[in-house]
Amino acid sequence: MSAAPVPAPVPPVWTVRALLAWTADYFQSKGIESARLEAQILLAHVLNCPRIELVARSDEIPEPGFRKAFREIVTRRVDGWPVAYLTGEREFYLLKFDVSPAVLIPRPDTETLVQEALTRLKGKPSPDVLDLGTGSGCIAVSIAHQHKTSRLTAVDVSPDAAEVAKRNAAKHGVADRVTVLVGDLFAPLPPGSLFDLIVSNPPYVTPTEFDALSPDVRDHEPRGALDGGPDGLAFYRRIASDMGPVLKPGGLVLVEIGATQEEAVRAVFDGKGFTTFPAVRDYGRRPRVVMAMR
């Protein structure tokens, strides 16, 4: 039987260096990966400074109020709350996005979807793009931020998520080109809407996969943004069935997929008369984005 982790000794003076060292050890003893990085992110958030500034402030002794706030946020992290919800932001595609428990936390894997969308939009003067299930708006806002003449329509069924997306569009100066609508997939679109490109990171987790998710994801991120139905394909079927009337001739759809879903997702779109292509792989070389064409 392995011995229980021994808590780090309490330092005589709570400098920034001491707070970081103790918290990193504490996080590690609780099985938190990237323990030191998370300690740095949380302390920088409480001190309202860039993380790199902690080095220069390592001998500083934060006031008791800051230490109390830091203790509280450390406790919430150990209780399972994701770091992004504790700080209220997450970096994605070189931008910082506001996040809340109303939205899925942006992942690096989803940057593959943004990059592929920008590749397909290259050279198009004023493309119309639809983002289904926008959540924080990270996909729509990133596309609009990079492609300066694109027009985005971002849809989410959650009013709270839509408010976060609107806030992020304003934060990054693209609110004039990102329209956020509340509703279920295509339902809130104005009659006659047509798009050059449809993008989506839909829910695609199966019930078995959901139960196996880490507690910080399973217990805190919105289930509606993760649960893809009994086989994880429910939203792909709906998108493939209903997107025809709003996709311009020659238009494309790009959807994020789970690492084992390429064949199944391609079959869904092939079955509706679309032409699909081999999946684009993410940074970890896993199949991540399926493209279909009218």
Coordinates of C-alpha atoms in Angstrom, one line a residue:
M1 CA 0.0 0.0 0.0
S2 CA 1.4 3.4 -1.0
A3 CA 1.7 6.1 1.7
A4 CA -0.6 9.0 1.6
P5 CA 0.9 12.2 0.2
V6 CA 2.6 14.3 2.8
P7 CA 1.3 18.0 2.8
A8 CA 4.0 20.6 2.0
P9 CA 5.3 22.4 5.2
V10 CA 3.7 25.7 5.8
P11 CA 6.3 28.5 5.1
P12 CA 7.0 31.1 7.7
V13 CA 6.2 33.9 5.3
W14 CA 3.6 33.7 2.5
T15 CA 5.5 35.3 -0.4
V16 CA 4.3 34.9 -4.0
R17 CA 7.1 32.2 -4.4
A18 CA 5.9 30.4 -1.2
L19 CA 2.2 30.5 -2.3
L20 CA 3.1 29.1 -5.7
A21 CA 5.3 26.3 -4.3
W22 CA 2.9 25.2 -1.6
T23 CA -0.1 25.3 -3.9
A24 CA 1.7 23.4 -6.7
D25 CA 2.6 20.7 -4.1
Y26 CA -1.0 20.7 -2.8
F27 CA -2.5 20.3 -6.3
Q28 CA -0.1 17.5 -7.1
S29 CA -1.1 15.7 -3.9
K30 CA -4.7 15.9 -5.1
G31 CA -3.9 14.4 -8.5
I32 CA -4.3 17.6 -10.5
E33 CA -2.3 17.6 -13.7
S34 CA -0.2 20.6 -14.6
A35 CA -0.2 21.5 -10.9
R36 CA 2.3 24.3 -11.0
L37 CA 0.9 25.9 -14.1
E38 CA -2.6 25.9 -12.6
A39 CA -1.2 27.5 -9.4
Q40 CA 0.4 30.2 -11.5
I41 CA -2.8 30.9 -13.5
L42 CA -5.0 31.2 -10.4
L43 CA -2.6 33.4 -8.4
A44 CA -2.0 35.7 -11.4
H45 CA -5.8 35.9 -11.7
V46 CA -6.2 36.8 -8.0
L47 CA -3.4 39.4 -8.2
N48 CA -4.7 40.7 -11.5
C49 CA -1.4 40.5 -13.3
P50 CA 0.1 38.6 -16.2
R51 CA 1.4 35.2 -15.3
I52 CA 5.0 36.1 -16.3
E53 CA 4.9 38.9 -13.8
L54 CA 4.8 36.5 -10.9
V55 CA 8.6 35.9 -11.4
A56 CA 9.4 39.5 -10.8
R57 CA 7.0 39.6 -7.8
S58 CA 8.3 36.3 -6.2
D59 CA 9.5 38.0 -3.0
E60 CA 6.3 40.1 -2.6
I61 CA 4.0 39.3 0.3
P62 CA 0.4 39.7 -0.9
E63 CA -2.0 41.4 1.5
P64 CA -4.3 39.2 3.6
G65 CA -7.3 39.9 1.4
F66 CA -5.5 38.5 -1.7
R67 CA -4.4 35.5 0.3
K68 CA -7.9 34.8 1.4
A69 CA -9.3 35.1 -2.1
F70 CA -6.5 32.8 -3.3
R71 CA -7.3 30.2 -0.7
E72 CA -10.9 30.2 -1.7
I73 CA -10.2 29.7 -5.4
V74 CA -7.7 27.0 -4.6
T75 CA -10.4 25.2 -2.6
R76 CA -12.8 25.4 -5.4
R77 CA -10.2 24.0 -7.8
V78 CA -9.6 21.0 -5.5
D79 CA -13.4 20.6 -5.3
G80 CA -13.3 20.0 -9.1
W81 CA -14.1 23.4 -10.6
P82 CA -12.3 23.9 -13.9
V83 CA -9.6 26.6 -13.9
A84 CA -11.3 28.4 -16.8
Y85 CA -14.6 28.8 -14.9
L86 CA -12.6 30.1 -11.8
T87 CA -10.8 32.7 -13.8
G88 CA -13.7 33.4 -16.2
E89 CA -11.6 33.2 -19.3
R90 CA -9.8 30.8 -21.7
E91 CA -7.3 31.4 -24.5
F92 CA -8.3 30.2 -27.9
Y93 CA -6.8 30.9 -31.3
L94 CA -4.6 33.6 -29.7
L95 CA -7.6 35.4 -28.2
K96 CA -8.9 35.4 -24.6
F97 CA -12.5 34.4 -24.4
D98 CA -14.9 35.0 -21.5
V99 CA -16.4 31.7 -20.3
S100 CA -18.9 30.7 -17.7
P101 CA -20.6 27.4 -16.7
A102 CA -23.2 28.2 -19.4
V103 CA -20.7 27.3 -22.1
L104 CA -18.3 24.6 -23.0
I105 CA -14.7 25.5 -22.3
P106 CA -12.8 26.1 -25.6
R107 CA -10.3 23.3 -26.4
P108 CA -7.1 23.5 -28.5
D109 CA -8.5 20.7 -30.7
T110 CA -11.3 23.0 -31.9
E111 CA -8.7 25.4 -33.3
T112 CA -8.3 22.8 -36.1
L113 CA -11.9 23.6 -37.1
V114 CA -11.2 27.3 -37.2
Q115 CA -8.0 26.9 -39.2
E116 CA -9.7 24.7 -41.8
A117 CA -12.6 27.2 -42.1
L118 CA -10.1 30.0 -42.7
T119 CA -8.3 28.0 -45.3
R120 CA -11.6 27.3 -47.1
L121 CA -12.6 31.0 -46.9
K122 CA -9.4 32.3 -48.3
G123 CA -9.9 34.5 -51.3
K124 CA -13.7 34.9 -50.7
P125 CA -14.4 38.6 -50.5
S126 CA -17.5 38.6 -48.2
P127 CA -18.4 35.1 -47.2
D128 CA -21.5 34.3 -45.1
V129 CA -20.7 31.8 -42.4
L130 CA -23.1 30.0 -40.0
D131 CA -21.8 28.6 -36.6
L132 CA -24.2 26.1 -35.1
G133 CA -24.0 25.6 -31.3
T134 CA -21.7 28.6 -30.9
G135 CA -21.4 28.4 -27.1
S136 CA -18.8 31.0 -26.1
G137 CA -18.6 32.2 -29.7
C138 CA -14.9 31.1 -29.9
I139 CA -15.3 29.7 -33.4
A140 CA -17.4 32.5 -34.9
V141 CA -15.4 35.3 -33.3
S142 CA -12.1 33.7 -34.2
I143 CA -13.1 33.4 -37.9
A144 CA -14.4 37.0 -38.0
H145 CA -11.3 38.3 -36.2
Q146 CA -9.0 36.6 -38.8
H147 CA -11.2 37.1 -42.0
K148 CA -11.9 40.8 -41.9
T149 CA -14.8 40.8 -44.4
S150 CA -16.6 37.7 -43.3
R151 CA -20.1 37.8 -41.9
L152 CA -21.0 35.4 -39.2
T153 CA -24.3 34.1 -37.8
A154 CA -23.9 32.3 -34.5
V155 CA -26.7 30.2 -33.1
D156 CA -27.1 28.6 -29.7
V157 CA -30.2 27.1 -28.0
S158 CA -29.1 28.6 -24.6
P159 CA -29.9 32.2 -24.0
D160 CA -27.1 32.3 -21.4
A161 CA -24.6 31.0 -23.8
A162 CA -25.7 33.5 -26.5
E163 CA -25.0 36.3 -24.0
V164 CA -21.5 35.0 -23.5
A165 CA -21.0 34.8 -27.3
K166 CA -22.2 38.4 -27.7
R167 CA -19.9 39.6 -25.0
N168 CA -16.9 37.9 -26.7
A169 CA -17.9 39.4 -30.1
A170 CA -17.9 42.9 -28.6
K171 CA -14.7 42.2 -26.6
H172 CA -12.8 41.4 -29.8
G173 CA -14.3 44.1 -32.0
V174 CA -16.3 42.0 -34.4
A175 CA -19.9 42.5 -33.0
D176 CA -20.7 44.4 -36.2
R177 CA -20.1 41.2 -38.2
V178 CA -21.2 38.5 -35.8
T179 CA -25.0 38.1 -35.3
V180 CA -25.9 35.9 -32.4
L181 CA -29.3 34.2 -32.5
V182 CA -31.0 32.1 -29.8
G183 CA -32.7 28.9 -31.0
D184 CA -32.4 25.2 -32.0
L185 CA -29.9 24.8 -34.9
F186 CA -31.5 26.3 -38.0
A187 CA -34.8 27.3 -36.4
P188 CA -33.9 31.0 -35.6
L189 CA -32.5 31.8 -39.0
P190 CA -34.4 34.5 -41.0
P191 CA -36.2 33.1 -44.1
G192 CA -34.0 33.1 -47.1
S193 CA -30.7 32.8 -45.2
L194 CA -27.9 31.4 -47.3
F195 CA -24.3 30.6 -46.3
D196 CA -21.1 29.8 -48.0
L197 CA -19.9 27.8 -45.1
I198 CA -21.5 26.1 -42.1
V199 CA -19.3 25.2 -39.1
S200 CA -20.2 23.4 -35.9
N201 CA -18.6 21.7 -32.9
P202 CA -21.8 19.8 -32.0
P203 CA -22.4 17.6 -29.0
Y204 CA -20.9 14.2 -29.8
V205 CA -20.2 12.4 -26.6
T206 CA -22.1 9.1 -26.0
P207 CA -23.6 8.2 -22.6
T208 CA -20.8 5.7 -21.9
E209 CA -18.2 8.3 -22.8
F210 CA -19.9 10.9 -20.7
D211 CA -19.8 8.7 -17.6
A212 CA -16.0 8.2 -18.1
L213 CA -15.2 12.0 -18.5
S214 CA -13.1 13.6 -15.8
P215 CA -15.2 15.0 -12.9
D216 CA -14.3 18.6 -13.7
V217 CA -15.8 18.2 -17.2
R218 CA -18.7 15.8 -16.3
D219 CA -19.8 17.7 -13.2
H220 CA -19.4 21.3 -14.3
E221 CA -19.5 21.8 -18.1
P222 CA -23.0 22.0 -19.6
R223 CA -24.2 18.5 -20.5
G224 CA -26.2 19.8 -23.4
A225 CA -23.0 20.9 -25.1
L226 CA -21.5 17.4 -24.7
D227 CA -24.3 14.8 -25.0
G228 CA -24.7 13.6 -28.6
G229 CA -27.4 11.1 -28.0
P230 CA -27.2 7.2 -27.7
D231 CA -24.5 6.9 -30.4
G232 CA -23.1 10.4 -30.4
L233 CA -24.4 11.1 -33.9
A234 CA -27.8 12.8 -33.2
F235 CA -26.7 16.3 -34.1
Y236 CA -24.8 15.3 -37.2
R237 CA -28.0 13.6 -38.5
R238 CA -30.0 16.8 -37.8
I239 CA -27.4 19.1 -39.4
A240 CA -27.1 16.8 -42.5
S241 CA -30.9 16.6 -42.9
D242 CA -31.7 20.2 -42.5
M243 CA -28.8 22.2 -43.9
G244 CA -29.6 21.9 -47.6
P245 CA -31.9 24.9 -47.9
V246 CA -29.4 27.3 -46.3
L247 CA -26.2 26.2 -48.0
K248 CA -25.3 27.9 -51.2
P249 CA -24.5 25.8 -54.2
G250 CA -20.9 24.7 -53.8
G251 CA -21.1 25.5 -50.1
L252 CA -19.3 23.5 -47.5
V253 CA -19.9 22.2 -44.0
L254 CA -17.2 21.6 -41.5
V255 CA -17.9 19.7 -38.3
E256 CA -15.7 18.7 -35.4
I257 CA -15.9 15.0 -34.5
G258 CA -14.7 12.7 -31.8
A259 CA -11.5 10.8 -32.5
T260 CA -13.3 7.5 -33.4
Q261 CA -16.2 9.0 -35.4
E262 CA -14.8 9.7 -38.8
E263 CA -16.4 6.8 -40.7
A264 CA -19.8 7.2 -39.0
V265 CA -20.0 10.9 -39.5
R266 CA -19.0 10.7 -43.1
A267 CA -21.6 8.1 -43.6
V268 CA -24.3 10.4 -42.2
F269 CA -23.5 13.1 -44.7
D270 CA -22.9 10.7 -47.6
G271 CA -26.3 9.3 -46.9
K272 CA -27.9 12.7 -47.5
G273 CA -26.3 13.2 -50.9
F274 CA -23.2 15.2 -49.8
T275 CA -19.6 14.5 -50.8
T276 CA -17.3 14.0 -47.9
F277 CA -13.5 14.0 -47.6
P278 CA -10.9 12.4 -45.3
A279 CA -10.9 14.0 -41.9
V280 CA -8.5 16.8 -41.1
R281 CA -6.3 15.8 -38.2
D282 CA -5.7 17.9 -35.0
Y283 CA -2.4 18.7 -33.3
G284 CA -2.3 15.2 -31.8
R285 CA -2.8 13.7 -35.3
R286 CA -6.3 12.4 -34.5
P287 CA -9.2 12.8 -37.0
R288 CA -10.9 16.0 -35.9
V289 CA -12.8 17.8 -38.7
V290 CA -15.0 16.3 -41.4
M291 CA -15.8 18.4 -44.5
A292 CA -18.9 17.8 -46.7
M293 CA -19.8 19.6 -50.0
R294 CA -23.1 20.0 -51.8

